[in-house]
Short mmCIF file of N, CA, C and O in Angstrom, two decimals:
data_model
loop_
_atom_site.label_atom_id
_atom_site.label_comp_id
_atom_site.label_asym_id
_atom_site.label_seq_id
_atom_site.Cartn_x
_atom_site.Cartn_y
_atom_site.Cartn_z
N MET D 1 58.47 -9.91 17.66
CA MET D 1 58.17 -9.50 16.41
C MET D 1 56.63 -8.79 16.42
O MET D 1 55.99 -9.54 16.55
N ARG D 2 56.93 -7.53 16.06
CA ARG D 2 55.68 -6.84 15.99
C ARG D 2 55.01 -7.02 14.74
O ARG D 2 55.28 -7.31 13.62
N ALA D 3 53.60 -6.90 14.67
CA ALA D 3 52.60 -7.23 13.30
C ALA D 3 53.24 -6.24 12.42
O ALA D 3 52.94 -6.33 11.38
N GLU D 4 53.57 -5.00 12.78
CA GLU D 4 53.84 -4.02 11.86
C GLU D 4 55.22 -4.27 10.84
O GLU D 4 55.25 -3.82 9.62
N THR D 5 55.85 -5.13 11.18
CA THR D 5 57.18 -5.70 10.49
C THR D 5 56.91 -6.74 9.51
O THR D 5 57.62 -6.93 8.56
N ILE D 6 55.81 -7.32 9.41
CA ILE D 6 55.38 -8.38 8.85
C ILE D 6 55.26 -7.69 7.08
O ILE D 6 55.82 -8.52 6.14
N PRO D 7 54.54 -6.70 6.85
CA PRO D 7 54.54 -6.20 5.52
C PRO D 7 55.79 -5.71 5.15
O PRO D 7 56.17 -5.96 3.97
N LEU D 8 56.64 -5.26 5.99
CA LEU D 8 57.92 -4.93 5.40
C LEU D 8 58.78 -6.10 5.01
O LEU D 8 59.57 -6.14 3.91
N ILE D 9 58.76 -7.23 5.75
CA ILE D 9 59.52 -8.39 5.53
C ILE D 9 59.06 -8.96 4.02
O ILE D 9 59.83 -9.33 3.07
N LEU D 10 57.43 -8.79 3.98
CA LEU D 10 57.19 -9.38 2.74
C LEU D 10 57.45 -8.50 1.47
O LEU D 10 57.80 -8.87 0.29
N GLY D 11 57.44 -7.15 1.75
CA GLY D 11 57.64 -6.23 1.03
C GLY D 11 59.29 -6.48 0.49
O GLY D 11 59.56 -6.33 -0.60
N LEU D 12 60.20 -6.54 1.18
CA LEU D 12 61.37 -7.04 0.90
C LEU D 12 61.69 -8.15 0.12
O LEU D 12 62.53 -8.29 -0.84
N LEU D 13 60.92 -9.19 0.48
CA LEU D 13 61.19 -10.56 -0.27
C LEU D 13 60.67 -10.31 -1.68
O LEU D 13 61.27 -10.71 -2.65
N LEU D 14 59.43 -9.60 -1.69
CA LEU D 14 58.89 -9.49 -3.03
C LEU D 14 59.62 -8.42 -3.99
O LEU D 14 59.95 -8.77 -5.06
N PHE D 15 60.46 -7.60 -3.38
CA PHE D 15 61.46 -6.75 -4.02
C PHE D 15 62.77 -7.86 -4.54
O PHE D 15 62.95 -7.46 -5.59
N LEU D 16 63.18 -8.40 -3.53
CA LEU D 16 64.32 -9.20 -3.98
C LEU D 16 63.77 -10.42 -5.26
O LEU D 16 64.70 -10.50 -6.31
N ILE D 17 62.56 -10.78 -5.09
CA ILE D 17 62.06 -11.89 -6.29
C ILE D 17 61.73 -10.91 -7.48
O ILE D 17 62.41 -11.38 -8.66
N GLY D 18 61.11 -10.02 -7.40
CA GLY D 18 61.09 -9.14 -8.56
C GLY D 18 62.38 -8.51 -9.38
O GLY D 18 62.38 -8.74 -10.54
N ALA D 19 63.22 -8.23 -8.54
CA ALA D 19 64.58 -7.79 -8.90
C ALA D 19 65.39 -8.61 -9.63
O ALA D 19 65.88 -8.65 -10.56
N ALA D 20 65.30 -10.13 -8.94
CA ALA D 20 65.67 -11.29 -9.75
C ALA D 20 65.14 -11.89 -10.95
O ALA D 20 66.05 -12.12 -11.98
N MET D 21 64.08 -11.59 -11.10
CA MET D 21 63.13 -11.98 -12.29
C MET D 21 63.64 -11.06 -13.46
O MET D 21 64.02 -11.29 -14.79
N ILE D 22 63.89 -9.85 -13.15
CA ILE D 22 63.95 -8.60 -13.95
C ILE D 22 65.55 -8.83 -14.36
O ILE D 22 65.78 -8.83 -15.66
N ALA D 23 66.48 -9.27 -13.24
CA ALA D 23 67.93 -9.36 -13.90
C ALA D 23 67.98 -10.78 -14.60
O ALA D 23 68.91 -10.81 -15.68
N ASP D 24 66.97 -11.50 -14.52
CA ASP D 24 67.10 -13.18 -15.28
C ASP D 24 66.87 -12.76 -16.74
O ASP D 24 67.46 -13.22 -17.57
N ALA D 25 65.87 -11.77 -16.80
CA ALA D 25 65.39 -11.58 -18.35
C ALA D 25 66.45 -10.72 -19.01
O ALA D 25 66.65 -10.86 -20.21
N ILE D 26 67.27 -9.72 -18.33
CA ILE D 26 68.08 -8.92 -18.84
C ILE D 26 69.40 -9.85 -19.31
O ILE D 26 69.88 -9.50 -20.36
N VAL D 27 69.92 -10.29 -18.25
CA VAL D 27 71.19 -10.99 -18.65
C VAL D 27 70.91 -12.28 -19.65
O VAL D 27 70.01 -12.94 -19.70
N ALA D 28 71.84 -12.40 -20.63
CA ALA D 28 71.71 -13.15 -21.86
C ALA D 28 71.99 -14.67 -21.38
O ALA D 28 72.58 -14.95 -20.49
N ASP D 29 71.26 -15.66 -21.98
CA ASP D 29 71.16 -16.98 -21.85
C ASP D 29 72.66 -17.43 -22.28
O ASP D 29 73.15 -16.81 -23.09
N ASP D 30 73.08 -18.48 -21.79
CA ASP D 30 74.26 -19.13 -22.06
C ASP D 30 74.15 -19.93 -23.53
O ASP D 30 73.19 -20.64 -23.56
N SER D 31 74.67 -19.51 -24.69
CA SER D 31 74.43 -19.97 -25.96
C SER D 31 75.27 -21.10 -26.12
O SER D 31 75.10 -21.68 -27.27
N SER D 32 76.02 -21.56 -25.25
CA SER D 32 76.76 -22.69 -25.51
C SER D 32 76.19 -24.05 -25.07
O SER D 32 76.92 -25.09 -24.45
N ARG D 33 74.75 -24.22 -25.00
CA ARG D 33 74.08 -25.21 -24.57
C ARG D 33 74.37 -26.48 -25.77
O ARG D 33 74.40 -26.25 -26.81
N GLU D 34 74.03 -27.65 -25.22
CA GLU D 34 74.01 -28.82 -25.99
C GLU D 34 72.70 -28.93 -26.85
O GLU D 34 71.82 -28.05 -26.34
N ALA D 35 72.63 -29.62 -27.91
CA ALA D 35 71.60 -29.69 -28.59
C ALA D 35 70.42 -30.39 -27.69
O ALA D 35 70.71 -31.23 -27.06
N GLU D 36 69.14 -29.59 -28.02
CA GLU D 36 67.95 -30.28 -27.32
C GLU D 36 67.82 -31.72 -27.68
O GLU D 36 67.75 -32.19 -28.87
N ARG D 37 67.61 -32.52 -26.50
CA ARG D 37 67.34 -33.83 -26.83
C ARG D 37 66.04 -34.48 -26.79
O ARG D 37 65.46 -35.65 -26.97
N ARG D 38 65.04 -33.27 -26.48
CA ARG D 38 63.53 -33.79 -26.51
C ARG D 38 63.00 -33.82 -27.79
O ARG D 38 63.62 -33.20 -28.82
N SER D 39 62.20 -34.52 -28.07
CA SER D 39 61.43 -34.83 -29.25
C SER D 39 60.71 -33.33 -29.55
O SER D 39 60.40 -33.25 -30.88
N ARG D 40 60.17 -32.62 -28.83
CA ARG D 40 59.39 -31.50 -29.08
C ARG D 40 60.18 -30.36 -28.39
O ARG D 40 60.56 -30.38 -27.40
N GLU D 41 60.24 -29.18 -29.24
CA GLU D 41 61.07 -28.22 -28.61
C GLU D 41 60.22 -27.42 -27.56
O GLU D 41 58.75 -27.21 -27.42
N ARG D 42 60.99 -26.92 -26.35
CA ARG D 42 60.18 -26.26 -25.34
C ARG D 42 59.82 -24.74 -25.72
O ARG D 42 60.56 -24.20 -26.69
N PRO D 43 58.59 -24.23 -25.31
CA PRO D 43 58.08 -22.78 -26.02
C PRO D 43 59.33 -21.73 -25.18
O PRO D 43 59.57 -22.07 -24.16
N GLU D 44 59.42 -20.83 -25.84
CA GLU D 44 60.41 -19.87 -25.35
C GLU D 44 59.60 -19.06 -24.48
O GLU D 44 58.65 -18.67 -24.62
N ARG D 45 60.44 -18.38 -23.60
CA ARG D 45 59.90 -17.21 -22.74
C ARG D 45 59.88 -16.01 -23.37
O ARG D 45 60.89 -15.84 -24.12
N SER D 46 59.37 -15.05 -22.91
CA SER D 46 59.23 -13.72 -23.37
C SER D 46 59.85 -13.05 -22.48
O SER D 46 59.72 -12.69 -21.19
N ARG D 47 60.88 -12.38 -22.81
CA ARG D 47 61.71 -11.47 -21.93
C ARG D 47 61.06 -10.48 -21.48
O ARG D 47 61.14 -9.88 -20.50
N VAL D 48 60.44 -9.79 -22.47
CA VAL D 48 59.68 -8.54 -22.05
C VAL D 48 58.59 -8.91 -21.28
O VAL D 48 58.49 -7.95 -20.23
N GLY D 49 58.02 -9.94 -21.37
CA GLY D 49 56.87 -10.35 -20.40
C GLY D 49 57.65 -10.56 -18.94
O GLY D 49 56.93 -10.36 -17.98
N GLN D 50 58.70 -11.00 -18.96
CA GLN D 50 59.22 -11.46 -17.82
C GLN D 50 59.61 -9.78 -16.83
O GLN D 50 59.43 -9.76 -15.72
N ILE D 51 59.99 -9.00 -17.59
CA ILE D 51 60.35 -7.64 -17.26
C ILE D 51 59.13 -6.97 -16.92
O ILE D 51 59.07 -6.40 -15.62
N VAL D 52 58.35 -7.14 -17.26
CA VAL D 52 56.91 -6.60 -17.15
C VAL D 52 56.26 -7.14 -15.96
O VAL D 52 55.68 -6.26 -14.82
N PHE D 53 56.46 -8.36 -15.53
CA PHE D 53 55.80 -9.26 -14.37
C PHE D 53 56.79 -8.75 -13.25
O PHE D 53 55.95 -8.43 -12.17
N GLY D 54 58.15 -8.75 -13.54
CA GLY D 54 58.98 -8.27 -12.38
C GLY D 54 58.65 -6.83 -12.04
O GLY D 54 58.82 -6.98 -10.84
N ALA D 55 58.36 -5.88 -12.82
CA ALA D 55 57.92 -4.61 -12.46
C ALA D 55 56.69 -4.43 -11.75
O ALA D 55 56.58 -3.72 -10.81
N GLY D 56 55.74 -5.49 -11.86
CA GLY D 56 54.63 -5.40 -11.33
C GLY D 56 54.66 -5.95 -9.92
O GLY D 56 54.30 -5.23 -8.84
N MET D 57 55.85 -6.82 -9.68
CA MET D 57 56.08 -7.14 -8.40
C MET D 57 56.80 -6.12 -7.81
O MET D 57 56.44 -6.17 -6.28
N LEU D 58 57.54 -5.47 -8.11
CA LEU D 58 58.16 -4.30 -7.65
C LEU D 58 57.17 -3.30 -7.11
O LEU D 58 57.38 -2.62 -6.01
N CYS D 59 55.91 -3.06 -7.83
CA CYS D 59 55.32 -2.40 -7.47
C CYS D 59 54.37 -2.68 -6.15
O CYS D 59 54.05 -1.91 -5.14
N VAL D 60 54.25 -4.05 -6.07
CA VAL D 60 53.61 -4.43 -5.13
C VAL D 60 54.39 -4.39 -3.72
O VAL D 60 53.79 -4.20 -2.80
N SER D 61 55.63 -4.72 -3.88
CA SER D 61 56.54 -4.49 -2.79
C SER D 61 56.77 -3.09 -2.43
O SER D 61 56.75 -2.92 -1.13
N ALA D 62 56.80 -2.19 -3.17
CA ALA D 62 56.52 -0.72 -2.71
C ALA D 62 55.19 -0.38 -2.06
O ALA D 62 55.41 0.16 -0.91
N VAL D 63 54.10 -0.96 -2.33
CA VAL D 63 53.07 -0.87 -1.68
C VAL D 63 53.05 -1.41 -0.14
O VAL D 63 52.78 -0.66 0.79
N LEU D 64 53.50 -2.58 -0.27
CA LEU D 64 53.74 -3.34 1.01
C LEU D 64 54.77 -2.51 2.24
O LEU D 64 54.48 -2.36 3.43
N ILE D 65 55.69 -1.88 1.52
CA ILE D 65 56.76 -1.31 2.09
C ILE D 65 56.34 -0.01 2.51
O ILE D 65 56.71 0.46 3.86
N GLY D 66 55.63 0.70 1.69
CA GLY D 66 54.95 2.23 2.01
C GLY D 66 53.72 2.14 3.10
O GLY D 66 53.44 3.12 3.54
N ARG D 67 53.26 0.90 3.24
CA ARG D 67 52.07 0.82 4.09
C ARG D 67 51.03 1.60 3.85
O ARG D 67 50.80 2.26 2.97
N ASP D 68 50.32 2.14 5.01
CA ASP D 68 49.28 3.32 4.79
C ASP D 68 49.48 4.53 4.68
O ASP D 68 48.59 5.32 4.36
N GLN D 69 50.78 4.73 4.87
CA GLN D 69 51.11 6.34 4.92
C GLN D 69 51.52 6.72 3.75
O GLN D 69 51.31 7.79 3.16
N TRP D 70 51.76 5.96 2.64
CA TRP D 70 52.14 6.26 1.27
C TRP D 70 50.93 6.63 0.42
O TRP D 70 49.88 6.12 0.66
N ARG D 71 51.00 7.87 -0.49
CA ARG D 71 50.06 8.47 -0.96
C ARG D 71 49.33 7.63 -2.15
O ARG D 71 48.23 7.78 -2.41
N PHE D 72 50.25 6.92 -2.83
CA PHE D 72 50.03 6.33 -4.28
C PHE D 72 49.73 5.00 -4.07
O PHE D 72 50.15 4.22 -5.15
N THR D 73 49.58 4.55 -2.95
CA THR D 73 49.01 2.88 -2.74
C THR D 73 48.00 2.37 -3.85
O THR D 73 48.25 1.47 -4.71
N THR D 74 46.94 3.31 -3.71
CA THR D 74 45.78 2.76 -4.92
C THR D 74 46.53 2.73 -6.26
O THR D 74 46.18 1.89 -7.01
N LEU D 75 47.27 4.06 -6.78
CA LEU D 75 47.70 3.92 -7.99
C LEU D 75 48.80 2.85 -8.39
O LEU D 75 48.71 2.13 -9.15
N ALA D 76 49.57 2.51 -7.27
CA ALA D 76 50.60 1.44 -7.59
C ALA D 76 50.03 -0.04 -7.83
O ALA D 76 50.46 -0.58 -8.43
N ILE D 77 48.91 -0.21 -7.00
CA ILE D 77 48.26 -1.51 -6.99
C ILE D 77 47.45 -1.71 -8.44
O ILE D 77 47.63 -2.78 -8.95
N ALA D 78 46.99 -0.37 -8.83
CA ALA D 78 46.20 -0.57 -10.17
C ALA D 78 47.47 -0.66 -11.30
O ALA D 78 47.11 -1.79 -12.19
N VAL D 79 48.41 -0.05 -11.11
CA VAL D 79 49.64 -0.20 -12.29
C VAL D 79 50.16 -1.82 -12.05
O VAL D 79 50.40 -2.27 -12.93
N ALA D 80 50.33 -2.31 -10.97
CA ALA D 80 50.77 -3.73 -10.67
C ALA D 80 49.74 -4.63 -11.06
O ALA D 80 50.46 -5.72 -11.85
N VAL D 81 48.57 -4.53 -10.97
CA VAL D 81 47.58 -5.43 -11.86
C VAL D 81 47.72 -5.53 -13.14
O VAL D 81 48.03 -6.55 -13.79
N VAL D 82 47.94 -4.30 -13.86
CA VAL D 82 48.07 -4.28 -15.30
C VAL D 82 49.37 -4.93 -15.61
O VAL D 82 49.45 -5.67 -16.57
N LEU D 83 50.47 -4.52 -15.12
CA LEU D 83 51.76 -5.27 -15.44
C LEU D 83 51.74 -6.70 -15.28
O LEU D 83 52.30 -7.39 -16.00
N VAL D 84 51.13 -7.29 -14.16
CA VAL D 84 51.40 -8.54 -13.94
C VAL D 84 50.22 -9.20 -14.89
O VAL D 84 50.68 -10.32 -15.38
N VAL D 85 49.13 -8.77 -15.17
CA VAL D 85 48.42 -9.36 -16.20
C VAL D 85 48.99 -9.33 -17.57
O VAL D 85 49.00 -10.32 -18.41
N VAL D 86 49.67 -8.53 -17.96
CA VAL D 86 50.35 -8.27 -19.29
C VAL D 86 51.52 -9.10 -19.26
O VAL D 86 51.67 -9.92 -20.36
N GLY D 87 52.25 -9.32 -18.34
CA GLY D 87 53.64 -10.04 -18.31
C GLY D 87 53.12 -11.59 -18.11
O GLY D 87 53.68 -12.31 -18.88
N VAL D 88 51.90 -11.78 -17.53
CA VAL D 88 51.41 -13.03 -17.76
C VAL D 88 50.92 -13.51 -19.17
O VAL D 88 51.20 -14.83 -19.75
N GLY D 89 50.32 -12.60 -19.77
CA GLY D 89 49.74 -12.78 -21.03
C GLY D 89 50.80 -12.93 -22.03
O GLY D 89 50.56 -13.82 -23.05
N LEU D 90 51.91 -12.23 -21.93
CA LEU D 90 53.03 -12.50 -22.55
C LEU D 90 53.95 -13.79 -22.67
O LEU D 90 54.25 -14.29 -23.51
N ASN D 91 53.76 -14.43 -21.30
CA ASN D 91 54.43 -15.64 -21.09
C ASN D 91 53.29 -16.94 -21.04
O ASN D 91 53.77 -17.86 -20.66
N LEU D 92 52.26 -16.63 -21.49
CA LEU D 92 51.21 -17.64 -21.21
C LEU D 92 51.60 -18.85 -21.86
O LEU D 92 51.46 -20.03 -21.34
N ARG D 93 51.93 -18.87 -23.26
CA ARG D 93 52.47 -20.17 -23.98
C ARG D 93 53.65 -20.78 -22.98
O ARG D 93 53.78 -22.09 -22.80
N TYR D 94 54.59 -20.06 -22.60
CA TYR D 94 55.67 -20.70 -21.79
C TYR D 94 55.21 -21.22 -20.59
O TYR D 94 55.58 -22.10 -20.07
N ILE D 95 54.31 -20.44 -19.97
CA ILE D 95 53.75 -20.99 -18.44
C ILE D 95 52.94 -22.24 -18.80
O ILE D 95 53.10 -23.22 -17.92
N ARG D 96 52.11 -22.34 -19.58
CA ARG D 96 51.21 -23.47 -20.08
C ARG D 96 52.24 -24.66 -20.38
O ARG D 96 51.82 -25.81 -19.92
N GLY D 97 53.28 -24.38 -21.21
CA GLY D 97 54.20 -25.27 -21.58
C GLY D 97 54.93 -25.83 -20.43
O GLY D 97 55.18 -27.14 -20.19
N SER D 98 55.28 -25.19 -19.45
CA SER D 98 56.03 -25.63 -18.13
C SER D 98 54.89 -26.43 -17.17
O SER D 98 55.33 -27.33 -16.74
N LEU D 99 53.74 -26.05 -17.13
CA LEU D 99 52.91 -26.61 -16.10
C LEU D 99 52.16 -27.69 -16.53
O LEU D 99 52.07 -28.83 -15.87
N LEU D 100 51.89 -27.89 -17.96
CA LEU D 100 51.04 -28.96 -18.31
C LEU D 100 52.10 -29.90 -19.64
O LEU D 100 51.55 -30.86 -19.92
N GLY D 101 53.36 -29.60 -19.58
CA GLY D 101 54.27 -30.26 -20.40
C GLY D 101 54.10 -30.25 -21.77
O GLY D 101 53.73 -29.26 -22.27
N PRO D 102 55.01 -30.52 -22.50
CA PRO D 102 55.08 -30.32 -23.94
C PRO D 102 53.93 -30.60 -24.94
O PRO D 102 53.80 -29.97 -25.75
N VAL D 103 53.05 -31.85 -24.28
CA VAL D 103 51.97 -32.13 -25.31
C VAL D 103 50.75 -31.14 -25.23
O VAL D 103 50.26 -30.62 -26.03
N LEU D 104 50.39 -31.26 -23.71
CA LEU D 104 49.21 -30.13 -23.50
C LEU D 104 49.49 -28.61 -23.72
O LEU D 104 48.76 -28.04 -23.67
N GLY D 105 50.65 -28.39 -23.53
CA GLY D 105 51.11 -26.90 -23.36
C GLY D 105 51.34 -26.09 -24.83
O GLY D 105 51.47 -25.27 -24.93
N ARG D 106 51.21 -27.08 -25.82
CA ARG D 106 51.19 -26.66 -27.31
C ARG D 106 50.27 -25.68 -27.68
O ARG D 106 49.04 -25.88 -26.97
N SER D 107 50.42 -24.85 -28.39
CA SER D 107 49.30 -23.91 -29.10
C SER D 107 48.73 -24.51 -30.11
O SER D 107 49.18 -25.39 -30.54
N ALA D 108 47.41 -24.14 -30.51
CA ALA D 108 46.63 -24.84 -31.36
C ALA D 108 47.29 -24.64 -32.73
O ALA D 108 47.09 -25.43 -33.65
N LYS D 109 47.93 -23.59 -32.83
CA LYS D 109 48.59 -23.29 -34.35
C LYS D 109 49.72 -24.33 -34.14
O LYS D 109 50.00 -24.58 -35.30
N ARG D 110 50.49 -24.42 -33.33
CA ARG D 110 51.48 -25.61 -33.27
C ARG D 110 50.88 -26.78 -33.93
O ARG D 110 51.29 -27.72 -34.67
N ARG D 111 49.66 -27.13 -33.09
CA ARG D 111 48.96 -28.45 -33.35
C ARG D 111 48.62 -28.71 -34.96
O ARG D 111 48.72 -29.66 -35.61
N GLU D 112 48.19 -27.55 -35.51
CA GLU D 112 47.62 -27.43 -36.67
C GLU D 112 48.65 -27.53 -37.49
O GLU D 112 48.72 -28.32 -38.58
N SER D 113 50.12 -27.11 -37.37
CA SER D 113 50.94 -26.86 -38.20
C SER D 113 51.40 -28.36 -38.11
O SER D 113 52.01 -29.14 -39.17
N ASP D 114 51.52 -29.35 -37.08
CA ASP D 114 51.97 -30.44 -36.88
C ASP D 114 50.92 -31.58 -37.56
O ASP D 114 51.46 -32.52 -38.37
N ASN D 115 49.71 -31.33 -37.65
CA ASN D 115 48.95 -31.92 -38.36
C ASN D 115 48.93 -31.90 -39.83
O ASN D 115 48.81 -32.87 -40.83
N ALA D 116 49.10 -30.80 -40.26
CA ALA D 116 49.42 -30.40 -41.71
C ALA D 116 50.57 -30.99 -42.20
O ALA D 116 50.80 -31.83 -43.31
N ALA D 117 51.62 -31.20 -41.38
CA ALA D 117 52.80 -31.96 -41.77
C ALA D 117 52.72 -33.28 -41.88
O ALA D 117 53.61 -34.04 -42.42
N SER D 118 51.93 -33.71 -41.04
CA SER D 118 52.10 -35.24 -41.15
C SER D 118 51.10 -36.08 -42.13
O SER D 118 51.28 -37.17 -42.46
N GLY D 119 50.47 -34.97 -42.94
CA GLY D 119 49.70 -35.43 -44.32
C GLY D 119 48.19 -36.16 -43.66
O GLY D 119 47.61 -35.51 -42.87
N ASP D 120 48.02 -37.19 -44.60
CA ASP D 120 46.89 -37.85 -44.43
C ASP D 120 46.69 -38.93 -43.59
O ASP D 120 45.81 -39.63 -43.52
N LYS D 121 47.94 -38.92 -42.75
CA LYS D 121 47.95 -40.06 -41.75
C LYS D 121 46.86 -40.03 -40.82
O LYS D 121 46.50 -38.81 -40.17
N GLY D 122 46.08 -41.07 -40.58
CA GLY D 122 45.13 -41.06 -39.75
C GLY D 122 43.66 -40.90 -40.09
O GLY D 122 42.67 -40.87 -39.53
N ARG D 123 43.49 -40.43 -41.29
CA ARG D 123 42.30 -40.24 -41.97
C ARG D 123 41.84 -41.54 -42.76
O ARG D 123 42.36 -42.31 -43.22
N ARG D 124 40.57 -41.63 -42.61
CA ARG D 124 39.94 -42.63 -43.07
C ARG D 124 39.38 -42.40 -44.43
O ARG D 124 38.54 -41.33 -44.32
N PRO D 125 39.08 -43.49 -45.48
CA PRO D 125 38.49 -42.97 -46.61
C PRO D 125 37.07 -42.91 -46.54
O PRO D 125 36.26 -43.41 -45.92
#
């Protein structure tokens, strides 16, 4: 295997992952799910954020496949960075909830609404 084929293989792999992410965001979820058994609901993912992140991955794969001969390498990387940052920003609550769990992944707004709903519990006179 020549060293020049490694970026091509990585580019094709990133292309498949990015296309799968975009397809997953576009295809509707199965609405016949059973009721959630968890005490706290999971944060919802942003479909737009997932599509934007997948488009950023497609830009990176185009750069890897185009190698040094492609004229738009710098522009594509700049667009990819913007798209990936925006996609992660739109899905930050979902990513935080997936990585840290339902308690630590909750947003401050949700914690405030939970505390307001609990009333005066835990307060000392």
